[in-house]
Short mmCIF file of C-alpha atoms in Angstrom, two decimals:
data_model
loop_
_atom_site.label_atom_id
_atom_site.label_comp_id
_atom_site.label_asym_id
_atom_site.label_seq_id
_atom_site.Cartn_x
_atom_site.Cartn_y
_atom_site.Cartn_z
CA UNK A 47 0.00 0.00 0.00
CA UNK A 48 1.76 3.15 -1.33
CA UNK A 49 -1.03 5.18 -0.55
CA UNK A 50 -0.04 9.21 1.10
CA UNK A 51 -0.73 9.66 4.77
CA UNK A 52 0.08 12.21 7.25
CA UNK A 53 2.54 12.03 9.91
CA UNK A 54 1.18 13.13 13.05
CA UNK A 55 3.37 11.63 16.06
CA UNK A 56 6.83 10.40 16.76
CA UNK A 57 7.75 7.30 18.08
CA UNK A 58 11.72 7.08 19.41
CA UNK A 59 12.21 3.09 19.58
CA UNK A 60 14.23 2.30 23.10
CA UNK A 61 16.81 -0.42 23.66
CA UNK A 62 17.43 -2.99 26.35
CA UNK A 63 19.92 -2.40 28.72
CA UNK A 64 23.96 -2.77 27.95
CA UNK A 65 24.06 -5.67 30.06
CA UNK A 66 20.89 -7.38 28.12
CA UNK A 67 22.37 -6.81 24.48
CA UNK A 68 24.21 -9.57 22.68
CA UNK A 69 25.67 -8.47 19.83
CA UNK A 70 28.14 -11.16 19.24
CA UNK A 71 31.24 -9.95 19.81
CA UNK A 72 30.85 -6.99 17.96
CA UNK A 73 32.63 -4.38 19.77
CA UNK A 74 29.57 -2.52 20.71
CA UNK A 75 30.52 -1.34 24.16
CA UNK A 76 28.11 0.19 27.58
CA UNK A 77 30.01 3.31 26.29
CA UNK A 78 28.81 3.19 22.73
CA UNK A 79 25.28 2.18 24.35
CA UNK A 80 25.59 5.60 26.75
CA UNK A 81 26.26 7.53 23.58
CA UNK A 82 23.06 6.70 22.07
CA UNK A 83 20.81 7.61 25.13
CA UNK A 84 22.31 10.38 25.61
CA UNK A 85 21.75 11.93 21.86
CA UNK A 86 18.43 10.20 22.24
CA UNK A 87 17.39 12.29 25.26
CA UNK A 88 18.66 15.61 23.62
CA UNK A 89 16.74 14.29 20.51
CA UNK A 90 13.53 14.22 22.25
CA UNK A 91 13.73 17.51 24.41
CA UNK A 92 14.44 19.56 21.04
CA UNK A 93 11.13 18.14 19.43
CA UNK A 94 9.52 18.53 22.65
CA UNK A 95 10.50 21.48 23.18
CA UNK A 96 8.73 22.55 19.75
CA UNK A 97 5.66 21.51 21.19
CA UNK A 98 6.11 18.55 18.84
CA UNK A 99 4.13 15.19 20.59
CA UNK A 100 7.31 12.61 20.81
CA UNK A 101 6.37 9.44 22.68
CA UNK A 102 9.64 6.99 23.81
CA UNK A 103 9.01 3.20 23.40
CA UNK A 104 10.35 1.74 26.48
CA UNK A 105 12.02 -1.70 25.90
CA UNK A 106 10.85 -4.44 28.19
CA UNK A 107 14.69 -5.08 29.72
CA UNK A 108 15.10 -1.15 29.86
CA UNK A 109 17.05 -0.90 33.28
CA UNK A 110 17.81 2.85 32.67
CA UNK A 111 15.30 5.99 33.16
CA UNK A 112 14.50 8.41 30.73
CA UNK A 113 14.35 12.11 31.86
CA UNK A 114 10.60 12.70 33.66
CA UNK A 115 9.66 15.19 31.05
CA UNK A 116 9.96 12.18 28.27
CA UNK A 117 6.65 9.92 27.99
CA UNK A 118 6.96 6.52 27.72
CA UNK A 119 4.77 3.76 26.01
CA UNK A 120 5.10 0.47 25.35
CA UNK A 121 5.08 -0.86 22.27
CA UNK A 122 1.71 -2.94 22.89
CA UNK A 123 0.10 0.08 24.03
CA UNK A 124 0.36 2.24 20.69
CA UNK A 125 -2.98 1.53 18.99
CA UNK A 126 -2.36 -0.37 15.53
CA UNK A 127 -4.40 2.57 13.70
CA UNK A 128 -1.29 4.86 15.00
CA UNK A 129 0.84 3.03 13.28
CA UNK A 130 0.69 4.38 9.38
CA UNK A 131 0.34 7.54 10.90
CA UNK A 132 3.43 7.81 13.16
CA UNK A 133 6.86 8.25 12.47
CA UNK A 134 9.45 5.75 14.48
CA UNK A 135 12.72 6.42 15.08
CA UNK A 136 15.34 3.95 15.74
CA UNK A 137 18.64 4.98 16.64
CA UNK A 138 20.70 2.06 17.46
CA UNK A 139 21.43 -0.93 14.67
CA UNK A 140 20.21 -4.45 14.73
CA UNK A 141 16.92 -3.70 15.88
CA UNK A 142 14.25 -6.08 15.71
CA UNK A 143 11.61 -3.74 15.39
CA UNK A 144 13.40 -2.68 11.79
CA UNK A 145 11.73 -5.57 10.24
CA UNK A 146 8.91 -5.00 12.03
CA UNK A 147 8.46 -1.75 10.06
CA UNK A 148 9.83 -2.85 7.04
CA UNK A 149 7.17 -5.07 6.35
CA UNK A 150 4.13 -4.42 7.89
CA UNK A 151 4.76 -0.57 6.08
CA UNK A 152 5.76 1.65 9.13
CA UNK A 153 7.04 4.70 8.50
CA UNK A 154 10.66 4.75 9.95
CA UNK A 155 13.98 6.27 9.72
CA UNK A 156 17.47 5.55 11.57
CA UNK A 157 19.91 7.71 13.14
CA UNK A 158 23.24 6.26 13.60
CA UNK A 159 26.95 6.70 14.14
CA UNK A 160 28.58 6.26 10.61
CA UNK A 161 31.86 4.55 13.07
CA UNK A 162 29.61 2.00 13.68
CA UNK A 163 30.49 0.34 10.14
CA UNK A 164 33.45 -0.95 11.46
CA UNK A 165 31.61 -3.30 13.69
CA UNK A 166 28.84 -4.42 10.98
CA UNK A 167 29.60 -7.97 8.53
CA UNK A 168 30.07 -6.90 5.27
CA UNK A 169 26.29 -8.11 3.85
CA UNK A 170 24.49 -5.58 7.17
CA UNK A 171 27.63 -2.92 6.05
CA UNK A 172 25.85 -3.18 2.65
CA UNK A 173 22.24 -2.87 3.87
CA UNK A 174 23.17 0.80 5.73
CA UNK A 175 24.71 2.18 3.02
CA UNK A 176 21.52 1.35 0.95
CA UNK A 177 19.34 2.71 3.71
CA UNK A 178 21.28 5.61 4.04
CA UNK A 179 21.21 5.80 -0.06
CA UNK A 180 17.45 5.46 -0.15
CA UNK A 181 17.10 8.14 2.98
CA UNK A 182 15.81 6.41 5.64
CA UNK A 183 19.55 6.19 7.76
CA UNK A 184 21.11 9.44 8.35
CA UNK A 185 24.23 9.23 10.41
CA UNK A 186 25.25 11.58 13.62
CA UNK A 187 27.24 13.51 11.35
CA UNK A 188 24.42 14.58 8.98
CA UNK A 189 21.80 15.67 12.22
CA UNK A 190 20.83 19.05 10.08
CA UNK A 191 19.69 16.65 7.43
CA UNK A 192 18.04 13.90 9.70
CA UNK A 193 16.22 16.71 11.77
CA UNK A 194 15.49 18.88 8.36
CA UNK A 195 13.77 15.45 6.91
CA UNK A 196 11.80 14.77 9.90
CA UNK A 197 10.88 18.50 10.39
CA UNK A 198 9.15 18.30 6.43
CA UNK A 199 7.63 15.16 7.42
CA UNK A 200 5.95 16.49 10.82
CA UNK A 201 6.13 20.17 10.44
CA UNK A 202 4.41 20.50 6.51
CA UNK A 203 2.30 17.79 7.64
CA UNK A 204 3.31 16.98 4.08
CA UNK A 205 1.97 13.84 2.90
CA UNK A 206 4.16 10.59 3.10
CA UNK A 207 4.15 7.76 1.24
CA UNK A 208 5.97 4.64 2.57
CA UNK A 209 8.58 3.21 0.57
CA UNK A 210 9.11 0.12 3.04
CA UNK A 211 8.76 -1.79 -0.55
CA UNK A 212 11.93 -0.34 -1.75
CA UNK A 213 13.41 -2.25 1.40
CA UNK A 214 12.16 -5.72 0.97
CA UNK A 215 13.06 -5.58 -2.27
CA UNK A 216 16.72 -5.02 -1.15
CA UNK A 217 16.88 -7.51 0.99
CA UNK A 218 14.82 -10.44 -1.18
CA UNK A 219 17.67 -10.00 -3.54
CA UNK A 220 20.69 -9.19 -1.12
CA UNK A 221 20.32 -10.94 1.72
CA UNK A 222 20.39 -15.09 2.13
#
């Protein structure tokens, strides 16, 4: 369904605790991890503070605490009508709820550290650098672009049609 909607909320997608993340032997680190929550928190008390209505989706092995000025849902708890009509963001890699979105059509983007690359196998390497291609990954060092993009999305209330399709098309052919 390619169909336009309007954006009217945004959804930041929480992580499980350091200590509850296996990520193989990666190199991901509680640092790295600390990194991301903290950017996360600024990113939701800027759109906040624009009167904007940002929702955090607490992960069920979340063992930190969000700033009291944040809301947070659970991921049950957004109604299924919200859905098309939401923007998520995820700012961490190798989340689950990615192909969650991908293919039931929920508008997403990603916000991550380009450094991170270095950690990635060559074939998940591949599938940022498409994301990021296709614009729905910016990386930390392209924020003005990332917060531009969501700004048109949320602040035109310019209609958006998903482009999930583009996705599972990638990954049908690219992926084993």
């Amino acid at each position: 369904n390619r169909t336009l909607r309007t954006i009217n909320k945004i959804y930041i997608v929480g992580t499980p605790s350091f200590g509850t993340i296996d990520l193989y032997n990666t190199g991901f680190n509680p640092k790295i991890h600390k990194e991301v929550i903290d950017k996360r928190i600024r990113m939701i008390e800027e759109y906040v503070s624009q009167g904007k209505e940002v929702f955090f989706i607490k992960h069920p092995k979340q063992k930190y605490s969000m700033p009291e000025n944040i809301i947070d849902i659970k991921l049950q708890d957004i109604n299924k009508n919200d859905y098309s009509k939401s923007l998520f963001i995820m700012d961490y890699c190798m989340h689950s709820f990615f192909y969650k979105a991908v293919y039931q059509e929920i508008p997403f983007i990603m916000f991550i550290d380009r450094n991170w690359h270095s950690y990635f196998s060559k074939e998940y390497s591949s599938l940022i650098d498409y994301l990021s291609k296709e614009k729905f990954l910016y990386y930390w060092d392209e924020y003005e672009k990332f917060i531009l993009n969501i700004n048109s999305i949320i602040n035109l209330e310019k209609s958006y049609s998903n482009r999930n399709y583009l996705i599972k098309n990638y990954l049908e052919k690219n992926i084993n």
